[in-house]
Structure formats: C-alpha cells, structure tokens
Coordinates of C-alpha atoms in Angstrom, one line a residue:
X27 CA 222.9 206.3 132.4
X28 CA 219.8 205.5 130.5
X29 CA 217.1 208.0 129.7
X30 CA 214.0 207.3 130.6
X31 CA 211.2 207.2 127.8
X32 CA 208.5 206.1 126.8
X33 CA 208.1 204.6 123.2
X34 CA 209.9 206.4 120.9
X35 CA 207.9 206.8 117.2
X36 CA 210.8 207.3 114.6
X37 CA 208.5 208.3 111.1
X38 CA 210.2 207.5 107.5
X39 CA 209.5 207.0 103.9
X40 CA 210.0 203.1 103.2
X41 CA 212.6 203.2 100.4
X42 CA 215.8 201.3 101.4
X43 CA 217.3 204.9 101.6
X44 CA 214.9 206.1 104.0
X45 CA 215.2 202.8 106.6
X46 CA 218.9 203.7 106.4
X47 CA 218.9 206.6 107.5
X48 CA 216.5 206.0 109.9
X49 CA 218.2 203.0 111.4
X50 CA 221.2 205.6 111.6
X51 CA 219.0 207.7 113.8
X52 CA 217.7 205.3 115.7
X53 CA 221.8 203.6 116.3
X54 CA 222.7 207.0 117.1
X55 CA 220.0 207.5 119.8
X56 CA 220.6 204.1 121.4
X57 CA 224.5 204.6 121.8
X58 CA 223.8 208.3 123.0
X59 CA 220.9 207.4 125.9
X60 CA 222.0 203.8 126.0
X61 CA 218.3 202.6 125.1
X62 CA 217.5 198.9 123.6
X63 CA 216.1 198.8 119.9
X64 CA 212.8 198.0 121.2
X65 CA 212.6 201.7 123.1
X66 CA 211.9 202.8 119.5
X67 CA 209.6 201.7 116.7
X68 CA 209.9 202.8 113.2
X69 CA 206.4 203.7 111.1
X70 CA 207.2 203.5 107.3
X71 CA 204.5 205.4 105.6
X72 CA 203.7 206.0 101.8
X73 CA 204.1 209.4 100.5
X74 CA 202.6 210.8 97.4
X75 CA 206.6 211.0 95.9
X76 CA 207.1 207.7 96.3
X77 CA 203.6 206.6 94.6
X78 CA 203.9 208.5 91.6
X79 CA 206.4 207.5 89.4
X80 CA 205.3 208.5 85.9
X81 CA 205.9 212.0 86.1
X82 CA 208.3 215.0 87.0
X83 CA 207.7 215.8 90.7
X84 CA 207.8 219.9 89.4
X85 CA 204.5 218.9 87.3
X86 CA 202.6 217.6 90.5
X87 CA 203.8 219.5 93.7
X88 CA 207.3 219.0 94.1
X89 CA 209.0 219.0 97.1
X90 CA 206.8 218.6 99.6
X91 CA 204.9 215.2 98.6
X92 CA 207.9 213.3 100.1
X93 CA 207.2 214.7 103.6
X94 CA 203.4 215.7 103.3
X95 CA 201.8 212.7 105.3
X96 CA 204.8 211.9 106.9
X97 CA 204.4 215.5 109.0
X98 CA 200.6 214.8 109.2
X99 CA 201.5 212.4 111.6
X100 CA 203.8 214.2 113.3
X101 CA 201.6 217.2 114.0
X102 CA 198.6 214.6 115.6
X103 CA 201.0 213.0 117.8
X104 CA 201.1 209.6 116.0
X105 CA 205.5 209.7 115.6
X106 CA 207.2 211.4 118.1
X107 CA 209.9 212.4 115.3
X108 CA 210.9 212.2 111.2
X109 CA 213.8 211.5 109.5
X110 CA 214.3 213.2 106.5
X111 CA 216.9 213.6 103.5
X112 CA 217.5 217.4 103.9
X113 CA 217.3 218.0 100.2
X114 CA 213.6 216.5 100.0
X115 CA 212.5 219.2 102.4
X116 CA 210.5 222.3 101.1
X117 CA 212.1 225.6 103.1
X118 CA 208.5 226.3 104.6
X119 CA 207.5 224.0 107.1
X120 CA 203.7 223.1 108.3
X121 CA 203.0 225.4 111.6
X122 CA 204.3 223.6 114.7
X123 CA 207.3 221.6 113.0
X124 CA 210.7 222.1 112.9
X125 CA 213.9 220.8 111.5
X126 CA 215.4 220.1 115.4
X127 CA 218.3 218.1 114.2
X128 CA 221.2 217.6 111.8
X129 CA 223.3 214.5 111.8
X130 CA 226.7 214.8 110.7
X131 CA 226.8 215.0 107.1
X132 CA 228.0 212.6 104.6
X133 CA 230.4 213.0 100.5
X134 CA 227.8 216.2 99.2
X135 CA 228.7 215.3 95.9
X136 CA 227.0 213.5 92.7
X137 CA 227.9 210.2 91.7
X138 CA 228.2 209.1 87.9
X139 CA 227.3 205.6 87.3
X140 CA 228.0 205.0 84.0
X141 CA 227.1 201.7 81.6
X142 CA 228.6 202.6 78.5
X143 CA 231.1 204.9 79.6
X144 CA 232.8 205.6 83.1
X145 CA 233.4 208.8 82.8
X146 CA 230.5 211.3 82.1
X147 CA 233.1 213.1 79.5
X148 CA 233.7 210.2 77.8
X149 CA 229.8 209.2 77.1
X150 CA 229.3 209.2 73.0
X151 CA 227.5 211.5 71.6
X152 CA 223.8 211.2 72.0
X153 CA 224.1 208.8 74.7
X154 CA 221.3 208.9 77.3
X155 CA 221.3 209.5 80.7
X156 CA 218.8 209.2 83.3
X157 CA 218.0 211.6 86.3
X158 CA 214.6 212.5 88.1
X159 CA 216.4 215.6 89.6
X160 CA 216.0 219.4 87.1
X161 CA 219.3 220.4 88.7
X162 CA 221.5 217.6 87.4
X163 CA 219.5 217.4 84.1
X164 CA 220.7 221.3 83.7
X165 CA 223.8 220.4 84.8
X166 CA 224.1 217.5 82.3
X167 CA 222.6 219.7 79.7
X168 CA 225.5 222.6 80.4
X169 CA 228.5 220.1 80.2
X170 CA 227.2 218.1 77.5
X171 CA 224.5 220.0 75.2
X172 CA 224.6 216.5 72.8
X173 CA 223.2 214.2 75.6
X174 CA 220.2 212.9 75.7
X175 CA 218.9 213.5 78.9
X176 CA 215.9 211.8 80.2
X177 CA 213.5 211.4 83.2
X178 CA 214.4 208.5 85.3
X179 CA 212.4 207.9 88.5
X180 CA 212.4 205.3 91.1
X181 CA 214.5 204.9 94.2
X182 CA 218.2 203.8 94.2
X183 CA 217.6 199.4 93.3
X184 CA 215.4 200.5 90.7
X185 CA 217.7 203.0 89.3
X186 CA 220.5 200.7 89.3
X187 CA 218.5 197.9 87.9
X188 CA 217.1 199.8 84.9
X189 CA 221.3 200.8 84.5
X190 CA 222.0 197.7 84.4
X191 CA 219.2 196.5 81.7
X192 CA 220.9 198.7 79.1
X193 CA 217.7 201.4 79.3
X194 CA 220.0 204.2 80.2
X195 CA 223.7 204.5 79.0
X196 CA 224.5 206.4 82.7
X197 CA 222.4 208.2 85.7
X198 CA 223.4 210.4 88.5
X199 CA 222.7 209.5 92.1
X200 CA 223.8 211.3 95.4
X201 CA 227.0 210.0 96.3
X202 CA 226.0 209.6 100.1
X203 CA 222.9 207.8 99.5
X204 CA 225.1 205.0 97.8
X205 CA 227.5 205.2 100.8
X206 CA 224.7 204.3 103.1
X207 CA 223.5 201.8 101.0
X208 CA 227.2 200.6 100.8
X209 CA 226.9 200.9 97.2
X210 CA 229.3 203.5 96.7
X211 CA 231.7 200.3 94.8
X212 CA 229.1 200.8 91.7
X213 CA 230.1 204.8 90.7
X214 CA 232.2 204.9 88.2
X215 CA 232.7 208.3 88.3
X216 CA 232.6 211.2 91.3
X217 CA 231.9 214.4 90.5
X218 CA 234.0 217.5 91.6
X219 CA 231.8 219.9 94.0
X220 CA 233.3 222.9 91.8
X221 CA 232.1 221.2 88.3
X222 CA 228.9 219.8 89.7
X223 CA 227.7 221.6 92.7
X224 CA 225.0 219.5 94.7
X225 CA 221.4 220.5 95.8
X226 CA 220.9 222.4 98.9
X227 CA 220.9 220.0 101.5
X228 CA 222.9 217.2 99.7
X229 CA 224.4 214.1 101.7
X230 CA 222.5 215.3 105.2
X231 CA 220.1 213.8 107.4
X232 CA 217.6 216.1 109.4
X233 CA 215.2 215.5 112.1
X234 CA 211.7 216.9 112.0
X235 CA 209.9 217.6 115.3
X236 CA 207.2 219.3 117.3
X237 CA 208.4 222.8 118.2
X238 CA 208.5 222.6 122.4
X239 CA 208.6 219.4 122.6
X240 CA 210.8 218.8 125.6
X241 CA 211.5 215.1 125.4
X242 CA 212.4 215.0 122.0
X243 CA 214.5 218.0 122.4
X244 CA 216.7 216.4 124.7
X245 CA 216.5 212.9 122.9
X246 CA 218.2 214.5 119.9
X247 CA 220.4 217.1 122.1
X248 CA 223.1 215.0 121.9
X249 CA 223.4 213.8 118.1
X250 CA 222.8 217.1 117.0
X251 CA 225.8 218.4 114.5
X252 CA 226.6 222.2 114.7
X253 CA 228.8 222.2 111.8
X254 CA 226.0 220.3 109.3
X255 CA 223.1 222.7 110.9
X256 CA 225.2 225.9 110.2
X257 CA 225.9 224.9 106.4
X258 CA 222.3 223.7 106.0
X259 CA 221.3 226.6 107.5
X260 CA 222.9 228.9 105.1
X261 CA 222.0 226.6 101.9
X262 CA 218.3 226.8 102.9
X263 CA 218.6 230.7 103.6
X264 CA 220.0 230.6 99.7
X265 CA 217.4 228.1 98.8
X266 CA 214.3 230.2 100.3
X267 CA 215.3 233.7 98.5
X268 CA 215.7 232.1 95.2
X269 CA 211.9 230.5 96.1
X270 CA 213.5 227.0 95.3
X271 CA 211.4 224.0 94.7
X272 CA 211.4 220.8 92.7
X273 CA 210.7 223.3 89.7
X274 CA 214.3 225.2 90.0
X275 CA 217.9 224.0 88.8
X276 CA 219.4 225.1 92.1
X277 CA 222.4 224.3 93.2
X278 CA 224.3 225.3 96.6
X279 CA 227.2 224.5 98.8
X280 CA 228.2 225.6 102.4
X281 CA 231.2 224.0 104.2
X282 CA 233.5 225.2 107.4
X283 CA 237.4 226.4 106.7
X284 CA 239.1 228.0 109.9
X285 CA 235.8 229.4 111.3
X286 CA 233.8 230.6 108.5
X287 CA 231.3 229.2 106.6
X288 CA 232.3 228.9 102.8
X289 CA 229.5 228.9 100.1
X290 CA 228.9 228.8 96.6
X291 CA 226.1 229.2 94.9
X292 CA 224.1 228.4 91.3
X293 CA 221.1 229.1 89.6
X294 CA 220.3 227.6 85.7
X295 CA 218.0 227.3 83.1
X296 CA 216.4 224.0 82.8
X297 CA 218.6 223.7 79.0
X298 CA 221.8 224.5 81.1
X299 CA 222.2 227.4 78.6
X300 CA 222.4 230.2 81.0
X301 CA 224.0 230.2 84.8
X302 CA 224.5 232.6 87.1
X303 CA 226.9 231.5 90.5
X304 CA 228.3 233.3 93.1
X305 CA 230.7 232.3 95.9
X306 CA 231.0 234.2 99.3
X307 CA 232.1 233.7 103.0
X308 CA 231.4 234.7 106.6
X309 CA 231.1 233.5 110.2
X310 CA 229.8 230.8 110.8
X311 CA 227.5 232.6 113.4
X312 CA 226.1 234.5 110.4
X313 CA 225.3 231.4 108.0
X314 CA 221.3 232.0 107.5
X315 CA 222.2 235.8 106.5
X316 CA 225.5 234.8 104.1
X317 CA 222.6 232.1 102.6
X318 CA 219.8 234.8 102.1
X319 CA 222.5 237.4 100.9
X320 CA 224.2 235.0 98.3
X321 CA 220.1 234.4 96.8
X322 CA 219.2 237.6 96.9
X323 CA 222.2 238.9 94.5
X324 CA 221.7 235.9 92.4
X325 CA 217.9 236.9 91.6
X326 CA 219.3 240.7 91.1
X327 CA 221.7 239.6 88.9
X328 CA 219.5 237.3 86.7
X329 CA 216.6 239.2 86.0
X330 CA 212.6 238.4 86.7
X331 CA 212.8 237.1 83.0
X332 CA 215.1 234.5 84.2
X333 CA 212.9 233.3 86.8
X334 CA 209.6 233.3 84.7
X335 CA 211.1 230.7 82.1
X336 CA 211.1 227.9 85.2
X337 CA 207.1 228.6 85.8

C-alpha cells in the first residue's frame, strides 16, 4: 500500500557521489512505500567544501562546511530530509537535527589506485601520492616515511582524472564511494581494515532530519539499518571523546560478530611517527558507551602533549 505524502524534499551536495547516494535513498524509499519518482524532488545545493578547493579543509573549518547550508535548509523547512556520507558529518549537530537514519553500509575500507605502481608497497621511492584526507596522509606517512605525500582535492572524476594525467603516481579513495560510482574496476589495490583502518563513519550513508518530525520518521522507519546505526554509533561515541574533526588522523572501526559489537580504534600524528590503537568489544546494546570508552583510554594513554601537536 502506498503512503501518502506530500512532496518529499531529499537535500544533497551535487558531486556525482552525493546524487548517488541520494538516488539510493530516494530508490530505497520508493520500493519501501511504493511511491513514483516524482513523489520526491532532490535540491542539490553548494557547500563551502565543495567550493574551496585550494586548501586543507583543517585550515578553514573542517568538517562541518560539507553539511553547513545543506542543514540550513533543513532546519527552515525548505528539504524535508539530507543525505549525508557519515564520515563528512561533525559529531555535534545544529539544535533540532538529527542523524534519523543509517542505510546499510557498504566495503569500509580504502582503495589504492595506483599509476606507477599497483600496489602501495611497491610505489618507488619518493613517489607521490595524493589524498585530501590527514588520516590517510598519516597513514601513508607511517607505512612509507619516503613518500611524498601531497594534498589532492576535488571529488572522485577529478581525482581520477588528475591520476590519470601523470600528476600523482597513486591516491586513496573510499572504496565504497567507487562501488557506487561503479568504479571499483579502477583500484588497483584494497587495503586491509587491520593495516589501514578507515575514518569513523566510512562506506555509510546517513539521513539527517528534524527531531519529531513524524512523517519523515515513518518515511525512513523502514530503510533504517540497526546493524550500520549501532557501529556508527559506537565510531562516533570514539570520534566525539577524542574531539575529532578534519584536523585529527582518526581512525575507527565497529562491526557485528555473534552479537557484539567489535571495534578497533587509532589515533596518529599527522607525520605517522607516533600511534596509539586499541581494540575492544561489547553488546551491541552498549555501542555508544564501548565508542566513548575506547576514546577516552586512547586520550589517557597519549598524553595532552599528543593532542596539542594537531592544533
């Protein structure tokens, strides 16, 4: 049986990344409330992230300029709801918003796309790769001190564009952004979750809405994934003790084995020269608190002089 609604205002960012997943939301919603396409409109709109493009995102605001006038809109009533990658979004959200919805996630790990290698291990020395992201630059830095590692902006085409030119020898991008772009045929190279753990939030799609807003509520009742908003839960728990942002190598990991949530856990210098990790487990029922927990021994264990080198 149909649900009854009226126009249903899906907001995104207008990379082809974005539409994607936003045309998954919408495909979603359709076969779940059997709706046409034309119940639903979706409103692209420009975000500070995607304009600037010349520097780090850490040097200008970081995490919140890919959702900033995106939630404007949201909290006025002009979208009903927004569709987010979950690792773009800052733990504190504007008053009246929440993350309502988690759609089944997709491969969490990084992709190596190589030019002059395939393998990140088997780059020469000094070769140079690109990434916009300070946790897989640390990463990169900690595996291979001889690289040289550069900032590389622009969305996914762009990327693999300036690859292709010869301007980079490799890059990293998130293996399930290429899958929905059904460009997951041009990694060369997959990295292990254990070698090169992904950002908070990697691979999953959340919904942003009005907190007591009924009809959206029920709209996204039934796509809602427990199992993605349990691990994303606990990631973001980790993510919000450590105070992460675009300026913090952070990496973190939740996933389900025989009823408990599994998570591991990384902090690192921007240089990749010192790392702390931890790995822990724990019902799934208790994933914010294993999350919070799991960041909160991490800072211990660092130090306050370890923090005060990302500032």
């Amino acid at each position: 049986m149909a649900m009854e609604t009226d126009l249903i205002r899906i907001g995104t960012r207008g990379s082809d990344l974005a539409l994607a997943q936003a045309h998954e939301t919408r495909t979603r919603l359709m076969a779940a409330h059997g709706l046409p396409k034309d119940a639903f409109e979706i409103e692209v709109v420009s975000t500070a992230g995607d304009r600037i493009q010349d520097r780090p995102l850490a040097e200008v605001g970081g995490k919140g300029l890919f959702t900033m006038e995106i939630e404007e809109r949201l909290s006025d009533g002009r979208i009903d709801l927004a569709v987010h990658s979950a690792k773009d979004m800052p733990t504190e959200l504007p008053n009246g918003l929440h993350l309502s919805c988690f759609l089944p996630r997709e491969d969490a790990r990084d992709a190596f796309i190589g030019h002059s290698a395939q393998k990140l291990l088997d780059l020469p020395q000094g070769a140079t790769v690109g990434s916009s992201s300070l946790r897989r630059q640390a990463l990169l830095r900690r595996m291979r001190p001889d690289l040289n590692v550069v900032l590389y902006r622009g969305n996914v085409p762009t990327r693999l564009r300036k690859l292709a030119a010869g301007e980079v020898d490799g890059t990293m991008l998130a293996m399930a952004g290429l899958r929905r772009l059904n460009l997951a045929d041009q990694v060369t190279e997959a990295l292990p979750l254990t070698s090169f753990p992904p950002a908070p939030g990697q691979g999953a799609i959340c919904i942003e809405s009005r907190i007591g807003d009924e009809r959206v509520d029920a709209l996204l009742l039934p796509i809602a994934h427990e199992e993605t908003a349990s691990a994303l839960a606990c990631e973001r728990a980790f993510l919000a003790a450590l105070d992460g942002s675009c300026r913090t190598p952070i990496a973190g990991h939740a996933r389900f084995s025989d009823g408990k949530i599994l998570f591991s856990g990384m902090i690192l210098t921007p240089d990749g020269r010192d790392a702390h990790e931890i790995e822990t487990d724990g019902p799934a029922a208790d994933a914010a608190a294993i999350g919070r927990q799991a960041g909160e021994e991490l800072r211990r264990r660092a130090g306050p002089d370890f923090f005060a080198s990302w500032t």
